[in-house]
Amino acid sequence: MTRYIAQRLLILPLLMVIYSFVIFLIIQAPPGDFLTAYVATLASSGSSISADQIAALRHQYGLDQPFLVQYFLWMQNLLHGDFGLSLEYQRPNADLISEQLGLTLALALFSFVLTWAIAVPAGIYSATHPRSLIDHVLTVINYVGVATPNFMLALILMWLAFAYFDINVSGLFSPEFVDAPWSFARVGDLLFHIWLPGLVLGIAGTARLSRIMRANLLDELNKPYVVTARAKGMREWRLVLRYPVRLAFNPLVSTIGWYLPALFSGSLIVATVMNLPNIGPLLLRALINQDMYLAGGILLIYSFLTIVGTLLSDVLLALLDPRIRVES
Amino acid sequence: MPLTRIAIEGAVNQQTPLLQVRDLRVSFQLDEGVVRAVDGTSFDVMPGQVLGIVGESGCGKSVTMKAILQLVDRPGRIDTGEIKFLRSDGETVDLVKLPPRGAMIRQIRGGEIALIPQEPMASFSPVHTVGDQIIEAILLHSHRWEQGGRKISKREARKITIGLFRDVGISMPEQRVDAYSWQLSGGLRQRAMIAMALSCKPRLLIADEPTTAIDVTTQAQVLALLRDLQVKYNTAIIFITHDLGVIAQMASYVVVMYLGRVMEQGPVDAIFHAPKHPYTRALLRSIPSMYGQTRVALPVISGTLPHPFNRPPGCPFHPRCADVMPACSVGVPRLMPVGDDQLASCFLHHNEAEPV
Amino acid sequence: MSGTSSAAEDRVAIASNWRLVWWRFRRHRLAMISAGLLIFMYMIVLAPDFFSVQDPERTDARQAFIPVQMIHFFDDGSLSPWVPTITGKRHPVTLRMEWVADPARKVGVRFFARGYSYRVLGVFETNVHLIAPADPTQRIFLLGSDRLGRDQWSRIMHGTQTSMTVGLVAVALSVILGVVLGGLSGYVGGKTDQVIQRIIELLQSVPTIPIWLALSAALPRDWTPIQVFFAITVILSLVGWTTLGREVRGRFLALREEDFVLAARLAGCSRMRIILRHMVPTFASHIIATSSLAIPVMIINETSLSFLGLGIRPPAISWGVLLQEAQNIQTLALAPWLLTPGLVVIVAVLAFNLVGDGLRDAADPYSN
Amino acid sequence: MVRDVKRRVALIGLAAGAGVLATGSSVLAQAGRYKEAASVTELVRAGKLPAIEARLPENPLVVPVVERVGEYGGIWRRAFLGPADSNNYIRVVYDSLFRFSPDGAKIEPKIAAGAESSADYKVWTINLRKGSRWSDGAPFTADDILFWYTDVLLNKELTPTLPGWIRNADGSAAKVEKASETAVRFTYLAPATLFLTAVANQDGADRTFAMFLPAHYLKKFHPAHAAKADIDKVAAAAGFKTWTELFANRNAPPENPERPTMAAWAPISRASDPIFTLRRNPYYVGVDTAGNQLPYIDEVRFTFFADVQALNLAAIAGNFDMQERHINMTNYPVLKDQEKTGKYRIITWPTFGGADAVIAINQTYAADPVMGKVMATKDFRVALSFAINRDQIKESVFLGLGEARQGVPAPWHPYFPGAEWAQKYTEFKRDEANKLLDGIGLTKKDAQGFRLLSNGKPATIEISVVPAFGAWPDVALLVGKDWEAVGIKTIVQIRERALHFKMGENNELMAEVWNEDTSAFPYTGNAKVDPRNAPILTMGPLWRRWYATSGKDGVEPPPEMKRIVEIVDKARTVGPEEQIKLSQELYRNWADNVYEIGTIGLTPMVQGVVVAAAKFRNVPTTLGNDWPLRSPGNARTEQFFFSK
């Protein structure tokens, strides 16, 4: 196992180089550059900038350099741990990303906990009470949860909250707390606002997870070791938790690593619609405005997380499942 | 060999049976219809006796066993019948009437009636060590190991487990306790299973085809071990198998089942030397040489086992029976004495039919 | 010799397997209902115009934001469907279009009536519609109208054609890619496996949205909406085949060791033949079940991307395009019927999931 | 002298400058009677600020109020879309020496006290207010303008090409000299009649340099005034590669709260923060008519929104005190509906420019020469204009507001060429359109009814639309239908912004939808009538090249277009009366040639739907609304206040 992990870690830098090139290629593929996008933004908000100024800026930002030169400059900086400067924000990308990181993670973690806290018990209940009324109800909820595009859900919930309860649920903070320093009141405010986006983000995941949990557990419940355990005289719920749930859980736990990158891309649309301070909208903006070093930085982190996530999943699965741990 | 008698109507018990199964009926409610897996089965198990239940796959042997432990899963259901069990404190309880998840049945399971399952590989959880699972069983029924009302600790349970491993002939028991089931060979796995079954000093052991999944040499060893242990602890055993050879070696009394009904039962000698029921005879005929080899699988009897939904009317065996008579397709023959200690349900020997 | 006979045996085995699957699937009541629904939706895909009440592109500034018009089936006790005439005027202060129904003036509705003419599958021309106003000069809006006075019902019918086709074609392409590449990866192993696995990882680690942005921007601009639509389908499947590829690989890894594969190899069958002839059929039912579960994912992807304005763009109509047009406060507040495409998406995805689950259960011999 | 300046300004502006400076003199007479916000008084008492007399210039700017003299206090809640939306900030503060009046017709002094020109308009002198100070308390003098001139404008690294307004015809920069501590003299080689219009647009935009810079602060980052090595160190620490990047960053107020400004509010956080906050500038040069120092409002807060719909929802929920930017006109009914809850009122400011959706037809399209030639035919464009059912567009897209018109200035603007020209070719005459199309030889039709070109291909035009304002794609769709009805195949392509602009630059677009927002300012900024301008113009990219290469490359414009260019050049050098005459000629020419086909104009579509909280007062009910006017900056935002 250790050898396997070491091997994977060793090829990580190589993979990152390949990824960085592909990413740079992709973000550079759309026609135009940051300044074309910038001019377009200015023009569509009713203001303008002269051709001379554009040329000057283009030169200043090095956007008139050939593709490979730009790439190597980027790589050179990256190797020094420098994510470069955002063209739009005129601030170091590392700062911009790290500022959003905290709340992104908070939201992701919250929806993750919510997802698991709802999905796993629901899945266990459904599997241990198959074809019961509650099982059917949960199944229907799950299917609808999977089928509803979450951006639509977000939009409708936001409107309903406003139209019928007169509360504006966009954002993660009340206006007075957005830039306030951290305090108990601010945490409380965050907890008040986080549940709706957390729910919207988590709903499809919850539905999917509880269906997988149900299916896995149903499989496990039919295994002979369950009969053995029952024949030992164990309490039913204890038995279910200790044996089949534990086994049904393994494949789920192994997806936790995959969840890591999904935290960023999954919330992209919802975070934009709900105006959440999040990496997702930052990435979307950077892509649309062709703020390429910012977009590149976020994508690179994303790829890194995917690789690490995959590795983490494998390690987790091995830790949980002695069959894998001992044999490899 | 102690004298045993099956209690039937009018017969007098010489000794209180450990387990009395009376007219047990278990059915499965499926979308396609109802499957009557056990359809009026009756037999007794005496303390210290080895009872063999034999029959083709799907004849209801395993379901009967599960019914005894109240482990019949949905959509299965015990419809009628009694399963009277003589508890160690001398009281007799009807297991059918116990709530399947209640405290009493859980005390009995593992504590008084233990199970040796069919597939030792799948019967251990693959992510817990073998020792863990046995220690758990010991702790569940720790009162059976208690000395002076003191609860036993995990460490003591582990010691007991190692002792049990030694008893069932597992070499290097200290290391094996921490192994996972899939790290053990088939034979060792089954030995570990037996150790678990014995861990709480049960009074009745149900061995559900314990040797089907292991190779021939190991099979013989496991059987020998079971025999030794039975003698040592004087545990009663219900031995379920489709292998008549195994029955001949192990059991003192035999119950032959077909499609959820008892066809014939009696002492092992009577069954083997003077079978009364045509089904038993067919079974015996299918063994090439009884003592020639130990590995005797049950070859095909003419015709195939009917589909569970298409139960024939009358005697369930009549479509395949060589001695079929017109009456056979009309009434269901009752299980009646047909000799010393031997009972059969066949119109060849009596005219008693089950009441409709 | 042995090759042909084994193939023949396979065919028998497969056929009976299919029959078993069908038999088990039939018992799934919800899955059967869903399958019926999907068949109906694909009928719409084949001839959306037949199901449309009017030309989905027909605008009329004076008929914007008309609410849903319910069909009344009985007129004075006799079966004669009609909808009330509506008259609208702009509110002088809020400038909102306000509509008043006048049940006294009725517009007759007829089934299989004549309306605008169209071509079925590009072959023959007709003007018969499932539902149409009795008087072809009148307009009816069964699901209301949008801001340009276009008929929402007819637009959903045409959106159904686009979105359902995208889902199906994208999944079909993904399946082909997944089976071929996953099969190679799992069967050949070694370096091929390594390369394919890394490609899969690469594709899975790059978020779909930038790929979309980049590729959709890179599409040649003189492409017609139909070409763009197919290109987008291809892009979706290029991103979407990886999951299936992994699964197929896993199956191959397990099957590679099976006796019958060894036998086929010893009999001198070519590699491709072994994969396609011997290995794929053993889990074909599984692939079908998985793909039927992948279609709704594609549909949601298409919807999400079009919603972001990165996918299919108007004047092409898809569910995502319709939802994108409905994504504003005005719609939520004043014209909630424009969210009906969202309902259609939910129903379609639900149906696909139910059918997929039913198929998976039916295809899995251990499910009972 | 004051009176002199007044006359001059009135002359340059287009109407009489209402006695603004006269009131100023009367306040001046009672010096020592100024009032300030209580919070400022506290700071003064605490010794953190000098007394008000020391903070205000000798002759403060006296700002007339819209409704009444206001009260101090409050936080103005607004929304913005992030750093790229820093124009939102720029429009609120309008930090410039001179500014446009609310109606957009006059130019009035703001930070500067006034300006005067020589009789031939070649020499301009800007007079500053004596004793005016930057927001950090440092004096604001002529040196701040000269720092801009010598160290920024003439520095090749910071300004590789000179902006047009300061450039002489020979390419050299106008001469700028310090006349006194408070006066700066600009000398041009040719008359510069539009000097003040240009100056009114020289406000520290995000990535450009205003013509007045806080020299005392910025010198630290300029190698002419500080050691290069030290600057490089600071640049590297902040993540910049060159000193110019650092300098540009330090100069941009939305990105650097340390940078002092002259505006009524100065940033205390950055535009990249979730909330971008501006706070009262205690040194602001303005007072109200009662001698209260402005602004009334303590703080302006811009909350970040990633999505315009979320922003609109927040507006409807009454989360903003006054917001017009990013409010979609289509939400007008919902906003108006919620108005009755009493949280806010809705004000509309129709756009200053002539049309809110025009279709520009590329006059130099080369990818398909046959179609390109047709597009360059006047009758073709006239036919397309007649073919459009503008009534339908008005009802569907503009809520029934506005009127059908070409892209010429509004009737209240002096450059308005007359109703006859504004409405030219805007009637819906399908027959006339068909007749005109037949007349230019497009008589043959294919099976689908599309007219065939001489090469046998159907006449096809592609309209490229950027979904910048929700309604433009709808305009394009409706126009497309109308054109197809007269046999011109129309493809509507909705494009991502950057792609559209890139294609525009490369002469790949056939037609585009945009608004005509520059018609009031044909001579400054990026007027669309002038083909030499970049980059939002699809009208004739190759004409631009022809001018840029002095006729060596590109396509020579037709005489009508050449005349427009001639007018633009001439108008910059003549007095106001002649300027008006020339402008009217320009717009008659423009409307007659329909290079751009106007649809509907005079609606509040572009940032003209104002959501103002009920308590938020002094917001004018009519306003010249355009980017060159920096609206709502020209509404004199410093006199907005919350009534208690």
Coordinates of C-alpha atoms in Angstrom, one line a residue, chain D residues 172-474:
Chain D
S172 CA 2.6 65.9 -30.4
A173 CA 1.1 66.6 -27.0
A174 CA -0.5 70.0 -26.2
K175 CA 1.7 72.1 -24.0
V176 CA 0.8 72.2 -20.3
E177 CA 2.3 74.8 -18.0
K178 CA 1.8 75.9 -14.5
A179 CA 0.4 79.5 -14.6
S180 CA 0.3 79.8 -10.8
E181 CA -0.2 77.6 -7.7
T182 CA -3.9 77.3 -8.8
A183 CA -3.8 77.8 -12.5
V184 CA -2.7 75.5 -15.4
R185 CA -2.4 76.6 -19.0
F186 CA -3.0 74.2 -21.9
T187 CA -1.8 75.3 -25.3
Y188 CA -2.9 73.6 -28.5
L189 CA -1.6 74.2 -32.0
A190 CA -5.2 74.3 -33.4
P191 CA -8.5 75.5 -31.8
A192 CA -9.8 73.1 -29.3
T193 CA -13.4 74.0 -28.8
L194 CA -14.3 70.8 -27.1
F195 CA -11.6 71.0 -24.5
L196 CA -14.0 71.2 -21.6
T197 CA -16.1 68.3 -22.8
A198 CA -13.0 66.2 -22.8
V199 CA -11.9 67.5 -19.4
A200 CA -15.4 66.7 -18.0
N201 CA -14.6 63.1 -18.9
Q202 CA -11.1 63.0 -17.3
D203 CA -12.0 61.3 -14.1
G204 CA -9.7 58.7 -12.5
A205 CA -11.1 55.6 -14.3
D206 CA -9.9 52.2 -13.1
R207 CA -7.1 51.6 -15.5
T208 CA -6.5 55.0 -16.9
F209 CA -5.0 58.1 -15.4
A210 CA -7.0 61.2 -14.6
M211 CA -5.6 64.5 -15.6
F212 CA -5.0 65.4 -11.9
L213 CA -3.2 63.0 -9.7
P214 CA -2.2 63.0 -6.0
A215 CA 1.4 63.7 -6.7
H216 CA 2.4 63.6 -3.1
Y217 CA 1.2 60.0 -2.8
L218 CA 2.1 58.7 -6.3
K219 CA 5.6 60.0 -6.4
K220 CA 6.7 57.2 -4.0
F221 CA 6.0 54.8 -6.9
H222 CA 7.5 56.7 -9.7
P223 CA 11.1 56.2 -10.6
A224 CA 11.5 59.9 -11.5
H225 CA 10.9 60.7 -7.8
A226 CA 12.0 57.6 -5.9
A227 CA 14.8 55.1 -6.1
K228 CA 13.9 52.5 -8.7
A229 CA 15.3 49.6 -6.6
D230 CA 12.9 50.5 -3.8
I231 CA 9.9 50.6 -6.1
D232 CA 10.8 47.3 -7.7
K233 CA 11.0 45.8 -4.2
V234 CA 7.5 47.1 -3.4
A235 CA 6.2 45.9 -6.8
A236 CA 7.6 42.4 -6.3
A237 CA 6.2 42.2 -2.8
A238 CA 2.8 43.1 -4.1
G239 CA 3.1 40.5 -6.9
F240 CA 3.7 42.9 -9.8
K241 CA 6.3 42.3 -12.5
T242 CA 7.0 46.0 -13.4
W243 CA 6.8 49.3 -11.7
T244 CA 4.2 50.5 -14.2
E245 CA 1.8 47.8 -13.0
L246 CA 2.4 48.8 -9.4
F247 CA 1.9 52.5 -10.4
A248 CA -1.3 51.8 -12.2
N249 CA -2.6 49.7 -9.3
R250 CA -1.6 52.3 -6.7
N251 CA -3.3 55.0 -8.7
A252 CA -6.7 53.2 -9.1
P253 CA -8.9 54.2 -6.1
P254 CA -11.2 51.1 -6.4
E255 CA -8.1 48.9 -6.0
N256 CA -6.2 51.0 -3.5
P257 CA -8.0 52.6 -0.6
E258 CA -4.8 54.5 0.3
R259 CA -4.9 56.6 -2.8
P260 CA -6.4 60.0 -1.9
T261 CA -9.2 61.3 -4.1
M262 CA -11.1 64.6 -4.5
A263 CA -14.5 63.0 -4.6
A264 CA -17.3 63.4 -2.1
W265 CA -16.6 59.8 -0.8
A266 CA -13.3 58.0 -0.9
P267 CA -12.9 54.2 -0.9
I268 CA -12.0 52.5 2.4
S269 CA -12.1 49.0 1.0
R270 CA -11.4 47.5 -2.4
A271 CA -13.7 46.7 -5.3
S272 CA -12.5 43.1 -5.1
D273 CA -14.0 42.8 -1.6
P274 CA -17.5 41.4 -1.1
I275 CA -18.5 44.9 0.0
F276 CA -16.9 47.9 -1.6
T277 CA -17.2 50.8 0.8
L278 CA -16.7 54.5 0.3
R279 CA -16.6 56.9 3.2
R280 CA -17.3 60.7 3.4
N281 CA -14.4 62.8 2.4
P282 CA -14.1 65.5 5.1
Y283 CA -12.1 67.7 2.6
Y284 CA -14.7 67.6 -0.1
V285 CA -14.9 71.0 -1.8
G286 CA -18.7 71.2 -2.0
V287 CA -21.3 72.8 0.3
D288 CA -25.0 73.1 -0.1
T289 CA -26.8 76.4 -0.5
A290 CA -27.1 76.7 3.3
G291 CA -23.4 76.2 3.8
N292 CA -23.5 72.6 5.0
Q293 CA -20.5 70.7 3.8
L294 CA -21.3 67.9 1.5
P295 CA -21.9 65.0 1.1
Y296 CA -24.9 64.4 3.4
I297 CA -24.6 60.7 3.3
D298 CA -21.8 59.1 5.5
E299 CA -21.1 56.0 3.4
V300 CA -21.7 54.3 0.1
R301 CA -21.7 50.5 0.2
F302 CA -21.6 48.4 -3.0
T303 CA -22.5 44.8 -2.3
F304 CA -21.1 42.3 -4.7
F305 CA -23.5 40.2 -6.8
A306 CA -22.3 37.5 -9.1
D307 CA -25.6 37.3 -10.9
V308 CA -27.8 40.1 -12.2
Q309 CA -31.0 38.2 -11.4
A310 CA -30.0 37.9 -7.8
L311 CA -29.3 41.7 -7.8
N312 CA -32.7 42.4 -9.3
L313 CA -34.4 40.3 -6.7
A314 CA -32.5 42.2 -4.0
A315 CA -33.7 45.4 -5.5
I316 CA -37.3 44.3 -5.6
A317 CA -36.8 43.2 -2.0
G318 CA -35.9 46.8 -1.2
N319 CA -32.3 46.0 -0.2
F320 CA -30.9 49.1 -2.0
D321 CA -31.4 52.7 -1.2
M322 CA -30.8 53.9 -4.7
Q323 CA -29.8 51.8 -7.7
E324 CA -30.3 52.2 -11.4
R325 CA -27.3 50.3 -12.7
H326 CA -28.0 46.6 -13.6
I327 CA -31.8 47.0 -13.0
N328 CA -33.5 45.3 -15.9
M329 CA -36.2 47.3 -17.5
T330 CA -38.2 44.1 -18.0
N331 CA -38.6 43.9 -14.3
Y332 CA -40.4 47.3 -14.3
P333 CA -43.8 45.7 -13.9
V334 CA -42.6 43.7 -10.8
L335 CA -40.8 46.7 -9.4
K336 CA -43.8 49.0 -9.9
D337 CA -46.0 46.3 -8.4
Q338 CA -43.9 46.2 -5.3
E339 CA -43.7 50.0 -5.1
K340 CA -47.1 50.0 -3.3
T341 CA -45.5 48.3 -0.3
G342 CA -43.9 51.8 0.2
K343 CA -40.4 50.7 0.4
Y344 CA -39.2 52.6 -2.6
R345 CA -40.3 54.6 -5.6
I346 CA -39.5 54.0 -9.3
I347 CA -38.1 56.9 -11.3
T348 CA -37.3 56.5 -15.0
W349 CA -34.5 58.3 -16.9
P350 CA -34.8 57.8 -20.6
T351 CA -31.5 57.4 -22.3
F352 CA -29.7 60.4 -23.7
G353 CA -28.7 58.7 -26.9
G354 CA -31.2 58.4 -29.7
A355 CA -32.0 54.7 -29.9
D356 CA -31.9 51.8 -27.5
A357 CA -31.5 49.1 -30.1
V358 CA -30.0 49.7 -33.5
I359 CA -28.8 47.2 -36.1
A360 CA -25.5 48.2 -37.6
I361 CA -24.9 46.9 -41.1
N362 CA -21.3 46.2 -41.9
Q363 CA -20.5 48.5 -44.9
T364 CA -17.2 46.8 -45.7
Y365 CA -18.1 43.2 -45.3
A366 CA -15.6 41.2 -47.4
A367 CA -16.1 37.5 -46.6
D368 CA -18.9 37.4 -49.2
P369 CA -18.3 40.2 -51.7
V370 CA -21.6 39.8 -53.4
M371 CA -23.6 40.1 -50.2
G372 CA -21.2 42.7 -49.0
K373 CA -21.9 44.9 -52.0
V374 CA -25.7 44.5 -51.5
M375 CA -25.2 45.6 -47.8
A376 CA -23.3 48.7 -48.9
T377 CA -26.3 49.7 -51.1
K378 CA -28.4 52.4 -49.5
D379 CA -31.7 51.2 -51.0
F380 CA -31.1 47.8 -49.4
R381 CA -30.7 49.3 -46.0
V382 CA -33.7 51.6 -46.5
A383 CA -35.7 48.5 -47.5
L384 CA -34.6 46.7 -44.4
S385 CA -35.6 49.6 -42.3
F386 CA -39.0 49.8 -43.8
A387 CA -39.5 46.0 -43.4
I388 CA -39.3 46.2 -39.6
N389 CA -42.5 46.3 -37.6
R390 CA -41.2 48.6 -34.9
D391 CA -44.6 48.6 -33.1
Q392 CA -44.2 44.9 -32.3
I393 CA -40.7 45.5 -31.0
K394 CA -41.8 48.4 -28.9
E395 CA -44.6 46.3 -27.3
S396 CA -42.6 43.1 -26.8
V397 CA -39.3 44.4 -25.8
F398 CA -39.8 47.9 -24.4
L399 CA -43.1 47.4 -22.5
G400 CA -44.7 49.8 -24.9
L401 CA -42.4 52.7 -23.9
G402 CA -40.3 54.9 -26.2
E403 CA -40.8 55.7 -29.9
A404 CA -39.7 54.4 -33.2
R405 CA -36.7 56.3 -34.4
Q406 CA -33.3 56.3 -35.9
G407 CA -30.1 56.7 -34.0
V408 CA -30.0 60.5 -33.7
P409 CA -30.0 62.7 -30.6
A410 CA -33.1 63.2 -28.5
P411 CA -35.4 66.1 -29.3
W412 CA -34.3 68.1 -26.3
H413 CA -30.7 68.0 -27.5
P414 CA -29.3 70.9 -29.6
Y415 CA -27.9 68.4 -32.1
F416 CA -31.4 67.0 -32.8
P417 CA -31.8 67.2 -36.6
G418 CA -35.6 67.4 -36.5
A419 CA -38.4 64.9 -36.2
E420 CA -38.5 64.3 -39.9
W421 CA -35.0 62.9 -39.8
A422 CA -35.4 61.1 -36.5
Q423 CA -38.4 59.2 -37.9
K424 CA -37.0 58.7 -41.4
Y425 CA -37.7 55.3 -42.9
T426 CA -39.1 54.0 -39.6
E427 CA -42.6 53.4 -40.9
F428 CA -43.6 49.8 -41.3
K429 CA -44.0 49.5 -45.1
R430 CA -43.5 46.0 -46.3
D431 CA -44.6 46.8 -49.8
E432 CA -42.2 49.7 -50.1
A433 CA -39.4 47.4 -48.8
N434 CA -40.2 44.8 -51.4
K435 CA -40.3 47.4 -54.1
L436 CA -36.9 48.7 -53.1
L437 CA -35.4 45.2 -53.0
D438 CA -36.8 44.4 -56.4
G439 CA -35.3 47.7 -57.5
I440 CA -31.8 46.7 -56.7
G441 CA -32.1 43.5 -58.7
L442 CA -33.0 41.0 -56.0
T443 CA -36.0 39.8 -57.9
K444 CA -35.4 36.1 -58.2
K445 CA -36.5 33.9 -55.3
D446 CA -35.8 30.4 -54.2
A447 CA -38.4 27.8 -53.2
Q448 CA -38.6 29.1 -49.7
G449 CA -39.2 32.6 -50.9
F450 CA -35.7 34.0 -50.3
R451 CA -34.4 36.5 -52.7
L452 CA -31.4 35.3 -54.7
L453 CA -28.2 37.2 -55.2
S454 CA -26.5 37.5 -58.6
N455 CA -24.4 34.4 -57.7
G456 CA -27.5 32.3 -57.2
K457 CA -27.2 32.1 -53.4
P458 CA -30.0 33.4 -51.2
A459 CA -29.4 36.8 -49.8
T460 CA -28.5 36.1 -46.2
I461 CA -27.6 38.3 -43.4
E462 CA -26.4 37.3 -40.0
I463 CA -27.2 39.4 -37.0
S464 CA -24.8 38.9 -34.2
V465 CA -26.2 39.7 -30.7
V466 CA -24.5 39.9 -27.4
P467 CA -26.9 39.1 -24.6
A468 CA -25.7 42.2 -22.7
F469 CA -29.1 43.7 -22.1
G470 CA -31.7 41.0 -21.9
A471 CA -33.8 42.4 -24.6
W472 CA -31.4 42.6 -27.6
P473 CA -31.7 39.0 -28.7
D474 CA -35.4 39.5 -28.8

